[in-house]
PDB file of C-alpha atoms in Angstrom:
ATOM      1  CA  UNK K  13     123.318 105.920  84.541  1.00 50.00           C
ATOM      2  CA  UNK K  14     124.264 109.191  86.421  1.00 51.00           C
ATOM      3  CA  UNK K  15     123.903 109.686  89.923  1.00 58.00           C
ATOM      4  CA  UNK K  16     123.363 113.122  90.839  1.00 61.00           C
ATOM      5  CA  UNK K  17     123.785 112.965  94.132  1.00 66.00           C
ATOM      6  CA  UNK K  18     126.680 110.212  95.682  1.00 73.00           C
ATOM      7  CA  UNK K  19     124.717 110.365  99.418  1.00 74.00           C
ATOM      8  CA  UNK K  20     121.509 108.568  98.493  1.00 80.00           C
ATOM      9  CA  UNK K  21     122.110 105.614  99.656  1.00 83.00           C
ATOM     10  CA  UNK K  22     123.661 106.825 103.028  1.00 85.00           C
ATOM     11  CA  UNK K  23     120.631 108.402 103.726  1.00 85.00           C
ATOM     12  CA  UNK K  24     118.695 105.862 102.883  1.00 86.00           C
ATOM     13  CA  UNK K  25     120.286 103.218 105.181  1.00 86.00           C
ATOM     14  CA  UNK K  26     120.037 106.082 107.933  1.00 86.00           C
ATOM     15  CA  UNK K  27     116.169 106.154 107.407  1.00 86.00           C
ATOM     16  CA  UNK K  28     115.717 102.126 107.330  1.00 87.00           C
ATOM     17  CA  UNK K  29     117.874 102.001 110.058  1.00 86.00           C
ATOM     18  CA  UNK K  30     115.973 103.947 112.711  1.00 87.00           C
ATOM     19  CA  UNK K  31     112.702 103.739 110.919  1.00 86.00           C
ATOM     20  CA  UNK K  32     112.317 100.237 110.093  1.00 84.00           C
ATOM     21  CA  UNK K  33     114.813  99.182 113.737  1.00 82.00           C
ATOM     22  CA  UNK K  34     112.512 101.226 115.967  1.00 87.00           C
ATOM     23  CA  UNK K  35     108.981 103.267 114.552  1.00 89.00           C
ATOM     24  CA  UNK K  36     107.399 100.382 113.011  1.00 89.00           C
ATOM     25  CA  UNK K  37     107.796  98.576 115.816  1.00 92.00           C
ATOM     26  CA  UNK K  38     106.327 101.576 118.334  1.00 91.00           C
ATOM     27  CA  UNK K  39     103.790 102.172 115.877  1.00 91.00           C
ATOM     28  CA  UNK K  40     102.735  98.359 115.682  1.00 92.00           C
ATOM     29  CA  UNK K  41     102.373  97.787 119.610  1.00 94.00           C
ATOM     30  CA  UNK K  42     100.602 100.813 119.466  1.00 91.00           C
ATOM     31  CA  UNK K  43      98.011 100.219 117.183  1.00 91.00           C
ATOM     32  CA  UNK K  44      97.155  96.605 118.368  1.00 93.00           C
ATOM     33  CA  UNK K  45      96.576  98.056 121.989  1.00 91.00           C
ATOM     34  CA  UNK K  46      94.980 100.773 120.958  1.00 89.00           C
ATOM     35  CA  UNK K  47      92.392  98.903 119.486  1.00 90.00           C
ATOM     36  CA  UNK K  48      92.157  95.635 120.901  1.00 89.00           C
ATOM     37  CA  UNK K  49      92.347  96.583 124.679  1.00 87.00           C
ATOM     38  CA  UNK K  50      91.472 100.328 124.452  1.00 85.00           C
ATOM     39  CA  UNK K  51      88.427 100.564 121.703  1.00 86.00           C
ATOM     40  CA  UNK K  52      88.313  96.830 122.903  1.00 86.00           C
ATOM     41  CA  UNK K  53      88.364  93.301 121.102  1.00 88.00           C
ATOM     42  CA  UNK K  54      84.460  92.521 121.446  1.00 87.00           C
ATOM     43  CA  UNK K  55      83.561  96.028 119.984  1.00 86.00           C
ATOM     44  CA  UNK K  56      86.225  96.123 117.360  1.00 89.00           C
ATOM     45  CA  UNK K  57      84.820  92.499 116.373  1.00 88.00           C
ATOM     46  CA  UNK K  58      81.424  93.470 116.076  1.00 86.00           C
ATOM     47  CA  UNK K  59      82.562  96.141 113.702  1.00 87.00           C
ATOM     48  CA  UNK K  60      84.347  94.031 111.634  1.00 89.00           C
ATOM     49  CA  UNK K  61      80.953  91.657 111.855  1.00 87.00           C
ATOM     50  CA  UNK K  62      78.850  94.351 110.955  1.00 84.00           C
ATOM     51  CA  UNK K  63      80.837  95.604 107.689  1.00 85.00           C
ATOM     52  CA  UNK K  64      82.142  92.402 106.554  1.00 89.00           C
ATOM     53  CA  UNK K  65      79.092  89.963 107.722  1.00 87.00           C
ATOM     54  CA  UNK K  66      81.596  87.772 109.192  1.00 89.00           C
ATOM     55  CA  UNK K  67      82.775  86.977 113.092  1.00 85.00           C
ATOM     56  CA  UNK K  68      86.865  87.479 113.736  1.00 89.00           C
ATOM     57  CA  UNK K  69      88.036  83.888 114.258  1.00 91.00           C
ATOM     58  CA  UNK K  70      89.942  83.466 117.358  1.00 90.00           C
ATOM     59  CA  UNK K  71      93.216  82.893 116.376  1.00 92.00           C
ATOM     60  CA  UNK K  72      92.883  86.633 115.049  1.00 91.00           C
ATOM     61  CA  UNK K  73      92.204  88.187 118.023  1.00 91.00           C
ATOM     62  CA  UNK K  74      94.542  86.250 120.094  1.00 93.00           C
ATOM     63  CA  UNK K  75      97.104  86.570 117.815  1.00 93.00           C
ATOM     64  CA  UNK K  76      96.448  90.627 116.807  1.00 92.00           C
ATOM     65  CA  UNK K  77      95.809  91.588 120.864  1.00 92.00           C
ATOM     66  CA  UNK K  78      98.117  89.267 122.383  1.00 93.00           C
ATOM     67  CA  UNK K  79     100.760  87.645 120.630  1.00 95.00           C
ATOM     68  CA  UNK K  80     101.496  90.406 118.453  1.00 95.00           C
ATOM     69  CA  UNK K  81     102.341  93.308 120.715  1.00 95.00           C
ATOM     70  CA  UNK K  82     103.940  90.836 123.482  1.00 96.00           C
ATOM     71  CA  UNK K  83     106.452  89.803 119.914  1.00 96.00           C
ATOM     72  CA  UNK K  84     106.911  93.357 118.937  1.00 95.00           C
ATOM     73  CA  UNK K  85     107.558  94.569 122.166  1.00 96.00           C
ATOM     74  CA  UNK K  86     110.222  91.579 123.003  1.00 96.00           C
ATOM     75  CA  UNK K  87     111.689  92.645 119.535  1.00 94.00           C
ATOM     76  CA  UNK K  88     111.744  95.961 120.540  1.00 93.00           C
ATOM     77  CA  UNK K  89     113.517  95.348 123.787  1.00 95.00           C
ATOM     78  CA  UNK K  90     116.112  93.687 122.320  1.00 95.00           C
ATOM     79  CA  UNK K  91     116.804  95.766 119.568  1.00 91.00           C
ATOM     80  CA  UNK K  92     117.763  98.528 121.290  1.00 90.00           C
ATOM     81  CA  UNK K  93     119.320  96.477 123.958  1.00 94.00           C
ATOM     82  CA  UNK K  94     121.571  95.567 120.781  1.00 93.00           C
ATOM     83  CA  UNK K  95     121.576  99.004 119.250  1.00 87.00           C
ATOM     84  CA  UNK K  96     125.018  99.990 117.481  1.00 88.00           C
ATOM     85  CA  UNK K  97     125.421 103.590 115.601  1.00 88.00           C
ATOM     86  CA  UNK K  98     124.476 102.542 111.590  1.00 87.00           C
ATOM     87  CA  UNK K  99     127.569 101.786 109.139  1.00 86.00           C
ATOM     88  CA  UNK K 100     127.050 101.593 105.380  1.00 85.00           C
ATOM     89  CA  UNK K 101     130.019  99.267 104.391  1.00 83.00           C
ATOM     90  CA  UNK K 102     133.270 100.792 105.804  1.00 86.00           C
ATOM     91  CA  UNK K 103     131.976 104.534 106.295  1.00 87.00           C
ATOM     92  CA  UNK K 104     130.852 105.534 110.378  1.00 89.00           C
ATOM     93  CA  UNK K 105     128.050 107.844 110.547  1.00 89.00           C
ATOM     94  CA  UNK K 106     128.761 110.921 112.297  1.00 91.00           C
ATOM     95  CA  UNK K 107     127.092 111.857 115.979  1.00 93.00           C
ATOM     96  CA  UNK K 108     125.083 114.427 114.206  1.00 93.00           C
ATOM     97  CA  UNK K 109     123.774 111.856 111.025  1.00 90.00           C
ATOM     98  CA  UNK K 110     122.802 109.886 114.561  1.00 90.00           C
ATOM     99  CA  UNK K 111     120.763 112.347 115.922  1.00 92.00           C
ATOM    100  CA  UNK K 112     118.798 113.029 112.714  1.00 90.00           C
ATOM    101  CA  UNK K 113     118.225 109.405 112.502  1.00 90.00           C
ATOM    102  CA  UNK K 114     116.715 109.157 115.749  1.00 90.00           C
ATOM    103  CA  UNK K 115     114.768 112.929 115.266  1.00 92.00           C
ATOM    104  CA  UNK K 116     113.493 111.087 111.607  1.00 89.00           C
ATOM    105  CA  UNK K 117     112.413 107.830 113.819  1.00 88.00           C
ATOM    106  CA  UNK K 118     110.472 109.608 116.819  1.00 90.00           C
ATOM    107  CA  UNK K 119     109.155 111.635 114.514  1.00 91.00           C
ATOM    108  CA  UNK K 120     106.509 109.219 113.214  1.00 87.00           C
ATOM    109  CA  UNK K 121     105.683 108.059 116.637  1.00 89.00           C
ATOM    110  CA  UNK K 122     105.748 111.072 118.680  1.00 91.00           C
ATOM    111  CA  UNK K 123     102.533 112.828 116.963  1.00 91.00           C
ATOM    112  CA  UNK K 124     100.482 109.642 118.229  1.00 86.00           C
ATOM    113  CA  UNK K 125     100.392 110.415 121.899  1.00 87.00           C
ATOM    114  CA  UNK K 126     101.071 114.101 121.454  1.00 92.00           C
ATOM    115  CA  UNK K 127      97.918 113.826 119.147  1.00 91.00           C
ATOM    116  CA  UNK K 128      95.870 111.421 121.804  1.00 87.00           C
ATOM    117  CA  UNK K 129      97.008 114.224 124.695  1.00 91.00           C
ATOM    118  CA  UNK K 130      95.833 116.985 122.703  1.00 93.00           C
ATOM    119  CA  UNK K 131      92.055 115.390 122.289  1.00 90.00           C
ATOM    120  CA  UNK K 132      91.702 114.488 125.941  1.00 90.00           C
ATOM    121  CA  UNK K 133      92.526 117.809 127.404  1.00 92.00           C
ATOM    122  CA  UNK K 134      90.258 119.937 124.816  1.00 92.00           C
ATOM    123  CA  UNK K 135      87.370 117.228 125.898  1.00 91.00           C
ATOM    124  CA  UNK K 136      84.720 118.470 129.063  1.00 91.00           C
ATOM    125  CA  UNK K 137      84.833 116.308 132.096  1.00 91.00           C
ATOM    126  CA  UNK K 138      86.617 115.017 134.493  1.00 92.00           C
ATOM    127  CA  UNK K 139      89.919 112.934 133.908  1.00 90.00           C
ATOM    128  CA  UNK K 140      88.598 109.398 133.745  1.00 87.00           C
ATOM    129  CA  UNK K 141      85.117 110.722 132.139  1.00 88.00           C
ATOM    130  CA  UNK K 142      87.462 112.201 129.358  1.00 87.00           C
ATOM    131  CA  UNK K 143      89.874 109.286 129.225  1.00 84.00           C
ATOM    132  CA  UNK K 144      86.339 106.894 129.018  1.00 82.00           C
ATOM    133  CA  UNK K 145      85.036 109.314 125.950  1.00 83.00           C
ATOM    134  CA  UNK K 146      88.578 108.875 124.164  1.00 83.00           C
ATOM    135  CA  UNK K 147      88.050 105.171 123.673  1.00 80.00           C
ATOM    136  CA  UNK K 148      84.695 104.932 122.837  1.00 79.00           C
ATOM    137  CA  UNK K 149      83.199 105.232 119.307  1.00 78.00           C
ATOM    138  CA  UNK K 150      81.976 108.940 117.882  1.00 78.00           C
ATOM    139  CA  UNK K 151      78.519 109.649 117.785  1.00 80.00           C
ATOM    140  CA  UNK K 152      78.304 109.406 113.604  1.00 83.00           C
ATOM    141  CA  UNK K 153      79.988 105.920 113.594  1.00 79.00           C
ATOM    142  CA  UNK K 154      77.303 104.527 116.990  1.00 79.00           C
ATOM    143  CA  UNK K 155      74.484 105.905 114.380  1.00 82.00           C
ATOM    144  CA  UNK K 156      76.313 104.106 112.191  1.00 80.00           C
ATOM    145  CA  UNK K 157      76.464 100.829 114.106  1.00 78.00           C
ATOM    146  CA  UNK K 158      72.847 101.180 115.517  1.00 80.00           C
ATOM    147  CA  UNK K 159      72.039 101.934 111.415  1.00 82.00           C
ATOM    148  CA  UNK K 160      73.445  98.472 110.662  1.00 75.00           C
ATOM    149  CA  UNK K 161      71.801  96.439 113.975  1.00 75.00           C
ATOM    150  CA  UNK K 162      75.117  96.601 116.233  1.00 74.00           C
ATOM    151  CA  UNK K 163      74.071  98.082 119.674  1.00 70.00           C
ATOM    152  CA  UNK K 164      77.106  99.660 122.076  1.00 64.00           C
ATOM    153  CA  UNK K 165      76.187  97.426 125.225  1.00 61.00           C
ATOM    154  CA  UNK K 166      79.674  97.039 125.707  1.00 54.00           C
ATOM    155  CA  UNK K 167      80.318 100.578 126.511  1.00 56.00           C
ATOM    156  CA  UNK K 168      82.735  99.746 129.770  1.00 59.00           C
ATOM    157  CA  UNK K 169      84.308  96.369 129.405  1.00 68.00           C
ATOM    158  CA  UNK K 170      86.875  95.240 131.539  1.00 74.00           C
ATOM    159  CA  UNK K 171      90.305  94.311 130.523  1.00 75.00           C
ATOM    160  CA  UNK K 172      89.198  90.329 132.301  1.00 80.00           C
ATOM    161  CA  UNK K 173      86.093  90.601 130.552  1.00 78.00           C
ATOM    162  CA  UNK K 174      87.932  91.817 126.877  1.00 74.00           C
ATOM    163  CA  UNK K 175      90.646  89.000 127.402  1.00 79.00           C
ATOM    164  CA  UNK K 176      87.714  86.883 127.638  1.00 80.00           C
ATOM    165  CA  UNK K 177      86.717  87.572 124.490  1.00 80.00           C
ATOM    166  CA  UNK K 178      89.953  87.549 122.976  1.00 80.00           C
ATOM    167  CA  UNK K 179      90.124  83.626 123.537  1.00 78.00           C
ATOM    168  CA  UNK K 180      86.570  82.712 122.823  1.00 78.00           C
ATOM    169  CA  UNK K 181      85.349  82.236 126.396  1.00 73.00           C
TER     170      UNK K 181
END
């Protein structure tokens, strides 16, 4: 077999090792906060009730709103906390392969709260009013959910009340 090009593989450690060391660990925390404490546990699990028939167990939502982002973030901590400049075998990446790894790895995160900034300031209202609006459910999917028998009376739960939920109380 013929390689065409000899750097493939250096590039591809450079990718798993920012991408796979750092993003997917950003991009988990992110999405299990996002929805279990921001959208919220009890609505996300009426949802799931609504399209599925069936109820989240708890173990799910204690382990998808709780233990999972406290793991990822401990993991996250420490990995950078341990963080050495990537080697493939006996070759030393240069500073600027270094940069490009980290400008390849905060590229996947970045657009999330760039993209979440960007919808709250082009919303009307005050700050919290457009903060409140960000979290909550579009008008198609409540028609949606009111289509299907799910009513929104948990339009402003608090983080007591959603950790509540989380482990079945």
């Amino acid at each position: 077999m013929c390689n065409l090009f000899q750097g493939g593989v250096y590039i591809f450690q450079l990718v798993d090792w920012y991408v796979g060391a750092v993003a997917s660990y950003v991009i988990a925390i992110l999405e299990c906060l996002a929805v279990g404490w921001c959208y919220g546990a009890e609505r996300f699990s009426a949802d799931v009730e609504m399209m599925t028939g069936k109820r989240l167990p708890v173990i799910y939502k204690v382990s998808c709103f709780i233990i999972t982002p406290v793991v990822m973030s401990a993991a996250l901590v420490l990995t950078l906390a341990s963080y050495t400049p990537p080697r493939y075998g006996g070759y030393e990446y240069p500073q600027t392969a270094i940069v490009f790894g980290w400008i390849i790895a905060l590229g996947s995160v970045v657009p999330v709260p760039v993209n979440m900034a960007i919808q709250i300031l082009n919303m009307e209202g005050s700050l919290s009013q457009r903060l409140k609006a960000s979290t909550s459910p579009s008008t198609s999917w409540l028609k949606s959910r009111r289509r299907h028998g799910v009513d929104d009376k948990h339009e402003s739960t608090s983080v007591t009340d959603n950790f509540l939920f989380i482990i079945g109380r």
